Amino acid sequence: MFSFDYFLHATQGTILVDNSPGQVVHFITDSRKLFNPKDSVFIAINGERHDGHDYLDILYKNGVRKFIVEKESRIPKYLLNDCSILLVTDAISALQKIAAAQRKQYNYPVIGITGSNGKTIIKEWLGQLLGKAFKIVKSPKSYNSQLGVPLSILQMGQQHNLGIFEAGISTTGEMVRLQEVIDPTIGIFTNLGSAHDEGFRDRTEKAREKWRLFHESSTVIYCADHVQVVQTKPEHIYGFTWGLDKKADVRIQSMDKHGNYTKISLFYNEQSMVFQVPFSDEASLENVMHCISALLLLGRSTFEIIEALSRLTVVEMRLALKKGINNCYLIDDSYNNDLGGLQVAIDFLKNQPGKKRSIIISDILQSGLEEAELCGQLNDIIAKNNIDSMIGIGEVLQRNSTLFSIKSDFFFSTDQFLDNVKSERFQHETILIKGARTFGFERITNALSEKMHRTVLEINLDALIHNLNYYRSKIHDRVKLMIMVKAAAYGNGSNEIASLLQFNHVDYLAVAYADEGVELRKYGIELPIMVMNVAYESFDNILKYNLEPEVYCLSQLEQLIAFSLKEEKLIKIHIKIDSGMHRLGFEEMHIEKLVSFLKENPLIQVASIYSHLAGADEERHNSFSKTQVEQFLNMAEQIEKRLHIKALKHILNSAGILRFPEHQLDMVRLGIGLYGFEANQFDQQELEPVSTLKTVISQIKNIKRGETIGYGRKGLANKDTQIATIAIGYADGFSRAFSNGKIALLVRGKRAPVIGNVCMDMSMLDVTGLDVQEGDEVVVFGEKPTIKELADAIGTIPYEILTSISSRVTRVFYTN
């Protein structure tokens, strides 16, 4: 717990008022993640794309009475009456100083991890490997940023005796700040790769910046074979090395791979030792060598290390949202359970609107807390986050069942739960499945999951938010943002994406048909929704579900007016102007009659007037696009002037936002750009791919030279060939145009061309020489190959590739 005096001494800020006594338990940096206002302090960060001061009023109304701010002028006057407010120069810096003061209170070892890759994996594996010997506090998920690191450090307490924290940087000057916060006694420098190269002059500068984390560390673990890491190490830092280098402290004698496991022979401290690990890929072996070296440095015996490695499991790096049985959704976090990670998972759960929220949770292991205190904290987190019911699994939770105030059931083990709970119990709810690895909660996830097609479209919600924020950074102040979620959000899944957009405060959503809007309303979406293609038959749903129709012709308007008069209900509309697209919309000749109809019928209210650019994604159409804007503005102003109204005006789509920033008007419409494709292509590098389509190898066959493959015998083996049949076909949206080598998919990091004709439910790849196995993952599109590569190969556009993906393909939404 923290006091305002503690904040004052740590930050050297200025207390403006101190009218809210009491201790601070929770630090809030995101207004949407508030769950215990009485014990929270909100830190108003003035960021590049968001300003926390915009939410002071909302947080006050929700019960927060303690604030750390940067801008005194932005504080609502009434906050001065009953709040405590600390004014600082830089809110993130202030949070780091508070965390640094917290770090100084504890003398137990702290391991700091940095490098280009592997930080989170190593941190989580060390947690698994040392969990029996230490009471560990560590970063939740990938909390390694300027903001994430201090939030991680603030978890440190007397009940722990080892800290493990990761640190990531993107440019110079950042690591010095993180070093002061973490102050690691032991360091791990994982490796040096291309990540964030753009923030440094060269790799040497990047390496030296990363080494700054270990300025005061007693020992740093690193690979003796990484030349740039070795060459940039400061002389005063003592290294503990591993590698093939004969001078390494832990010398690798051999690595013998056997399928999915590897036998590692090492020489350390005049002794030979052999360890077996359940991995064979190079990245995992490098990560596990850092972990083994750390255990040796900490004095763990060979026997202890062998025993710990036998329990080592794959770390699931993300929270995944999956379709469940009985109209449920599952949030799969079934591999790790601690208090810090629990709050992250619950924040994700709270994003999901409209449904009952439940949690299935295991005992929290190695927390360092007494059982009663641990269960009390767990109850506080669950109860104050408005979770409707809980199922607890494990001896500790069952023993302390009376400490839980919400509707709860308890089971001794996962087996007991699976044997006694019927699937019919779960109906129309979102269920967080959160368990320590030893409880095997993946069996619960499997039992409650909708039967899955082996082809999966993975949607990276972090990438989607990155793209959203990128476009927001390009939009002028006070310009509203409408997001297109028609066609199932361009094939990605409209309900789940709309939910995330609502959580991130966009202004409007747009769908093609009323039934899409109805589905969103039933899912719990409350944002205004424009419907672009409205027929008379859908008017009832337009009214019932508070949808806002696009109106594009006089006959449609007449029908809508008659309906509103009959129902005696107000209907908001969006007037579509045809400025040159010549698809739908009013032309100038219609304006007089349009205005006359609207003047006579006050139950029809104009929410916006808009048009659509026909060629915003090509420079050669710039002149035509500007003519469209001029024509649209002329017509829109006529309508506004004659009706004596001020409506929202919008004409720019994703491409137009970047190409014509001077014409953003009152609102812009973001479509394909949100999903990672920049139609102009001059800012493509700023966006992240949102969707990855994956399937698996069902069978492998060896085909003799001269034999044919597939329908029509279109595939011909020009030599002895190995083919892999994969679980995707044109019924899944994998176009038949991809047949016969038009594209190559990614298998084990290498390209495998399609051979023969694409079938309805499956296709074949030429995998000759690729050393693949049945069950291996196949990437259809993602980072490589890209959607654009596939589209270009068959002469179409990325929109078609995305929206063609069948509804039978399972969508999995995840956040890291």
mmCIF file with all atom_site columns, N, CA, C and O in Angstrom, residues 436-459:
data_model
loop_
_atom_site.group_PDB
_atom_site.id
_atom_site.type_symbol
_atom_site.label_atom_id
_atom_site.label_alt_id
_atom_site.label_comp_id
_atom_site.label_asym_id
_atom_site.label_entity_id
_atom_site.label_seq_id
_atom_site.pdbx_PDB_ins_code
_atom_site.Cartn_x
_atom_site.Cartn_y
_atom_site.Cartn_z
_atom_site.occupancy
_atom_site.B_iso_or_equiv
_atom_site.pdbx_formal_charge
_atom_site.auth_seq_id
_atom_site.auth_comp_id
_atom_site.auth_asym_id
_atom_site.auth_atom_id
_atom_site.pdbx_PDB_model_num
ATOM 1  N N  . ALA A 1 436 ? -2.858  -22.648 -13.508 1.00 0.00 ? 436 ALA A N  1
ATOM 2  C CA . ALA A 1 436 ? -1.442  -23.005 -13.468 1.00 0.00 ? 436 ALA A CA 1
ATOM 3  C C  . ALA A 1 436 ? -1.227  -24.250 -14.331 1.00 0.00 ? 436 ALA A C  1
ATOM 4  O O  . ALA A 1 436 ? -2.106  -25.113 -14.439 1.00 0.00 ? 436 ALA A O  1
ATOM 5  N N  . ARG A 1 437 ? -0.056  -24.359 -14.932 1.00 0.00 ? 437 ARG A N  1
ATOM 6  C CA . ARG A 1 437 ? 0.193   -25.413 -15.929 1.00 0.00 ? 437 ARG A CA 1
ATOM 7  C C  . ARG A 1 437 ? -0.076  -26.810 -15.392 1.00 0.00 ? 437 ARG A C  1
ATOM 8  O O  . ARG A 1 437 ? -0.604  -27.669 -16.098 1.00 0.00 ? 437 ARG A O  1
ATOM 9  N N  . THR A 1 438 ? 0.261   -27.052 -14.124 1.00 0.00 ? 438 THR A N  1
ATOM 10 C CA . THR A 1 438 ? 0.133   -28.409 -13.574 1.00 0.00 ? 438 THR A CA 1
ATOM 11 C C  . THR A 1 438 ? -1.313  -28.882 -13.507 1.00 0.00 ? 438 THR A C  1
ATOM 12 O O  . THR A 1 438 ? -1.558  -30.083 -13.365 1.00 0.00 ? 438 THR A O  1
ATOM 13 N N  . PHE A 1 439 ? -2.280  -27.980 -13.615 1.00 0.00 ? 439 PHE A N  1
ATOM 14 C CA . PHE A 1 439 ? -3.683  -28.379 -13.528 1.00 0.00 ? 439 PHE A CA 1
ATOM 15 C C  . PHE A 1 439 ? -4.256  -28.842 -14.864 1.00 0.00 ? 439 PHE A C  1
ATOM 16 O O  . PHE A 1 439 ? -5.378  -29.337 -14.912 1.00 0.00 ? 439 PHE A O  1
ATOM 17 N N  . GLY A 1 440 ? -3.502  -28.664 -15.952 1.00 0.00 ? 440 GLY A N  1
ATOM 18 C CA . GLY A 1 440 ? -3.958  -29.174 -17.244 1.00 0.00 ? 440 GLY A CA 1
ATOM 19 C C  . GLY A 1 440 ? -5.280  -28.588 -17.705 1.00 0.00 ? 440 GLY A C  1
ATOM 20 O O  . GLY A 1 440 ? -6.152  -29.308 -18.198 1.00 0.00 ? 440 GLY A O  1
ATOM 21 N N  . PHE A 1 441 ? -5.423  -27.275 -17.582 1.00 0.00 ? 441 PHE A N  1
ATOM 22 C CA . PHE A 1 441 ? -6.696  -26.645 -17.945 1.00 0.00 ? 441 PHE A CA 1
ATOM 23 C C  . PHE A 1 441 ? -6.973  -26.672 -19.445 1.00 0.00 ? 441 PHE A C  1
ATOM 24 O O  . PHE A 1 441 ? -8.084  -26.353 -19.865 1.00 0.00 ? 441 PHE A O  1
ATOM 25 N N  . GLU A 1 442 ? -5.980  -27.036 -20.264 1.00 0.00 ? 442 GLU A N  1
ATOM 26 C CA . GLU A 1 442 ? -6.261  -27.160 -21.685 1.00 0.00 ? 442 GLU A CA 1
ATOM 27 C C  . GLU A 1 442 ? -7.347  -28.208 -21.937 1.00 0.00 ? 442 GLU A C  1
ATOM 28 O O  . GLU A 1 442 ? -8.085  -28.135 -22.924 1.00 0.00 ? 442 GLU A O  1
ATOM 29 N N  . ARG A 1 443 ? -7.484  -29.175 -21.015 1.00 0.00 ? 443 ARG A N  1
ATOM 30 C CA . ARG A 1 443 ? -8.559  -30.165 -21.145 1.00 0.00 ? 443 ARG A CA 1
ATOM 31 C C  . ARG A 1 443 ? -9.929  -29.516 -20.946 1.00 0.00 ? 443 ARG A C  1
ATOM 32 O O  . ARG A 1 443 ? -10.918 -29.913 -21.573 1.00 0.00 ? 443 ARG A O  1
ATOM 33 N N  . ILE A 1 444 ? -9.999  -28.531 -20.062 1.00 0.00 ? 444 ILE A N  1
ATOM 34 C CA . ILE A 1 444 ? -11.262 -27.808 -19.874 1.00 0.00 ? 444 ILE A CA 1
ATOM 35 C C  . ILE A 1 444 ? -11.579 -26.986 -21.117 1.00 0.00 ? 444 ILE A C  1
ATOM 36 O O  . ILE A 1 444 ? -12.726 -26.967 -21.590 1.00 0.00 ? 444 ILE A O  1
ATOM 37 N N  . THR A 1 445 ? -10.560 -26.309 -21.654 1.00 0.00 ? 445 THR A N  1
ATOM 38 C CA . THR A 1 445 ? -10.761 -25.523 -22.877 1.00 0.00 ? 445 THR A CA 1
ATOM 39 C C  . THR A 1 445 ? -11.262 -26.421 -24.008 1.00 0.00 ? 445 THR A C  1
ATOM 40 O O  . THR A 1 445 ? -12.205 -26.067 -24.729 1.00 0.00 ? 445 THR A O  1
ATOM 41 N N  . ASN A 1 446 ? -10.656 -27.587 -24.164 1.00 0.00 ? 446 ASN A N  1
ATOM 42 C CA . ASN A 1 446 ? -11.075 -28.511 -25.219 1.00 0.00 ? 446 ASN A CA 1
ATOM 43 C C  . ASN A 1 446 ? -12.512 -28.986 -25.012 1.00 0.00 ? 446 ASN A C  1
ATOM 44 O O  . ASN A 1 446 ? -13.284 -29.094 -25.969 1.00 0.00 ? 446 ASN A O  1
ATOM 45 N N  . ALA A 1 447 ? -12.867 -29.248 -23.760 1.00 0.00 ? 447 ALA A N  1
ATOM 46 C CA . ALA A 1 447 ? -14.212 -29.749 -23.467 1.00 0.00 ? 447 ALA A CA 1
ATOM 47 C C  . ALA A 1 447 ? -15.286 -28.704 -23.741 1.00 0.00 ? 447 ALA A C  1
ATOM 48 O O  . ALA A 1 447 ? -16.410 -29.047 -24.126 1.00 0.00 ? 447 ALA A O  1
ATOM 49 N N  . LEU A 1 448 ? -14.959 -27.428 -23.550 1.00 0.00 ? 448 LEU A N  1
ATOM 50 C CA . LEU A 1 448 ? -15.960 -26.372 -23.692 1.00 0.00 ? 448 LEU A CA 1
ATOM 51 C C  . LEU A 1 448 ? -15.898 -25.666 -25.037 1.00 0.00 ? 448 LEU A C  1
ATOM 52 O O  . LEU A 1 448 ? -16.710 -24.782 -25.312 1.00 0.00 ? 448 LEU A O  1
ATOM 53 N N  . SER A 1 449 ? -14.939 -26.033 -25.882 1.00 0.00 ? 449 SER A N  1
ATOM 54 C CA . SER A 1 449 ? -14.796 -25.379 -27.181 1.00 0.00 ? 449 SER A CA 1
ATOM 55 C C  . SER A 1 449 ? -15.792 -25.921 -28.180 1.00 0.00 ? 449 SER A C  1
ATOM 56 O O  . SER A 1 449 ? -16.120 -27.118 -28.181 1.00 0.00 ? 449 SER A O  1
ATOM 57 N N  . GLU A 1 450 ? -16.257 -25.033 -29.063 1.00 0.00 ? 450 GLU A N  1
ATOM 58 C CA . GLU A 1 450 ? -17.028 -25.463 -30.211 1.00 0.00 ? 450 GLU A CA 1
ATOM 59 C C  . GLU A 1 450 ? -16.128 -26.346 -31.063 1.00 0.00 ? 450 GLU A C  1
ATOM 60 O O  . GLU A 1 450 ? -14.936 -26.088 -31.179 1.00 0.00 ? 450 GLU A O  1
ATOM 61 N N  . LYS A 1 451 ? -16.682 -27.410 -31.623 1.00 0.00 ? 451 LYS A N  1
ATOM 62 C CA . LYS A 1 451 ? -15.860 -28.325 -32.417 1.00 0.00 ? 451 LYS A CA 1
ATOM 63 C C  . LYS A 1 451 ? -15.175 -27.562 -33.543 1.00 0.00 ? 451 LYS A C  1
ATOM 64 O O  . LYS A 1 451 ? -15.822 -26.917 -34.362 1.00 0.00 ? 451 LYS A O  1
ATOM 65 N N  . MET A 1 452 ? -13.872 -27.626 -33.568 1.00 0.00 ? 452 MET A N  1
ATOM 66 C CA . MET A 1 452 ? -13.090 -26.732 -34.417 1.00 0.00 ? 452 MET A CA 1
ATOM 67 C C  . MET A 1 452 ? -12.684 -27.375 -35.738 1.00 0.00 ? 452 MET A C  1
ATOM 68 O O  . MET A 1 452 ? -12.302 -28.527 -35.793 1.00 0.00 ? 452 MET A O  1
ATOM 69 N N  . HIS A 1 453 ? -12.814 -26.583 -36.791 1.00 0.00 ? 453 HIS A N  1
ATOM 70 C CA . HIS A 1 453 ? -12.198 -26.899 -38.074 1.00 0.00 ? 453 HIS A CA 1
ATOM 71 C C  . HIS A 1 453 ? -10.686 -26.772 -37.867 1.00 0.00 ? 453 HIS A C  1
ATOM 72 O O  . HIS A 1 453 ? -10.223 -25.908 -37.125 1.00 0.00 ? 453 HIS A O  1
ATOM 73 N N  . ARG A 1 454 ? -9.904  -27.602 -38.505 1.00 0.00 ? 454 ARG A N  1
ATOM 74 C CA . ARG A 1 454 ? -8.455  -27.559 -38.314 1.00 0.00 ? 454 ARG A CA 1
ATOM 75 C C  . ARG A 1 454 ? -7.820  -26.360 -39.019 1.00 0.00 ? 454 ARG A C  1
ATOM 76 O O  . ARG A 1 454 ? -6.648  -26.097 -38.839 1.00 0.00 ? 454 ARG A O  1
ATOM 77 N N  . THR A 1 455 ? -8.609  -25.666 -39.817 1.00 0.00 ? 455 THR A N  1
ATOM 78 C CA . THR A 1 455 ? -8.147  -24.419 -40.408 1.00 0.00 ? 455 THR A CA 1
ATOM 79 C C  . THR A 1 455 ? -8.632  -23.270 -39.539 1.00 0.00 ? 455 THR A C  1
ATOM 80 O O  . THR A 1 455 ? -9.808  -23.199 -39.185 1.00 0.00 ? 455 THR A O  1
ATOM 81 N N  . VAL A 1 456 ? -7.726  -22.373 -39.188 1.00 0.00 ? 456 VAL A N  1
ATOM 82 C CA . VAL A 1 456 ? -8.024  -21.326 -38.205 1.00 0.00 ? 456 VAL A CA 1
ATOM 83 C C  . VAL A 1 456 ? -7.584  -19.971 -38.744 1.00 0.00 ? 456 VAL A C  1
ATOM 84 O O  . VAL A 1 456 ? -6.485  -19.842 -39.298 1.00 0.00 ? 456 VAL A O  1
ATOM 85 N N  . LEU A 1 457 ? -8.443  -18.970 -38.576 1.00 0.00 ? 457 LEU A N  1
ATOM 86 C CA . LEU A 1 457 ? -8.060  -17.588 -38.845 1.00 0.00 ? 457 LEU A CA 1
ATOM 87 C C  . LEU A 1 457 ? -7.766  -16.931 -37.501 1.00 0.00 ? 457 LEU A C  1
ATOM 88 O O  . LEU A 1 457 ? -8.663  -16.762 -36.675 1.00 0.00 ? 457 LEU A O  1
ATOM 89 N N  . GLU A 1 458 ? -6.496  -16.598 -37.275 1.00 0.00 ? 458 GLU A N  1
ATOM 90 C CA . GLU A 1 458 ? -6.090  -15.954 -36.028 1.00 0.00 ? 458 GLU A CA 1
ATOM 91 C C  . GLU A 1 458 ? -6.105  -14.443 -36.223 1.00 0.00 ? 458 GLU A C  1
ATOM 92 O O  . GLU A 1 458 ? -5.509  -13.933 -37.182 1.00 0.00 ? 458 GLU A O  1
ATOM 93 N N  . ILE A 1 459 ? -6.766  -13.747 -35.311 1.00 0.00 ? 459 ILE A N  1
ATOM 94 C CA . ILE A 1 459 ? -6.872  -12.289 -35.404 1.00 0.00 ? 459 ILE A CA 1
ATOM 95 C C  . ILE A 1 459 ? -6.129  -11.683 -34.226 1.00 0.00 ? 459 ILE A C  1
ATOM 96 O O  . ILE A 1 459 ? -6.485  -11.909 -33.063 1.00 0.00 ? 459 ILE A O  1
#
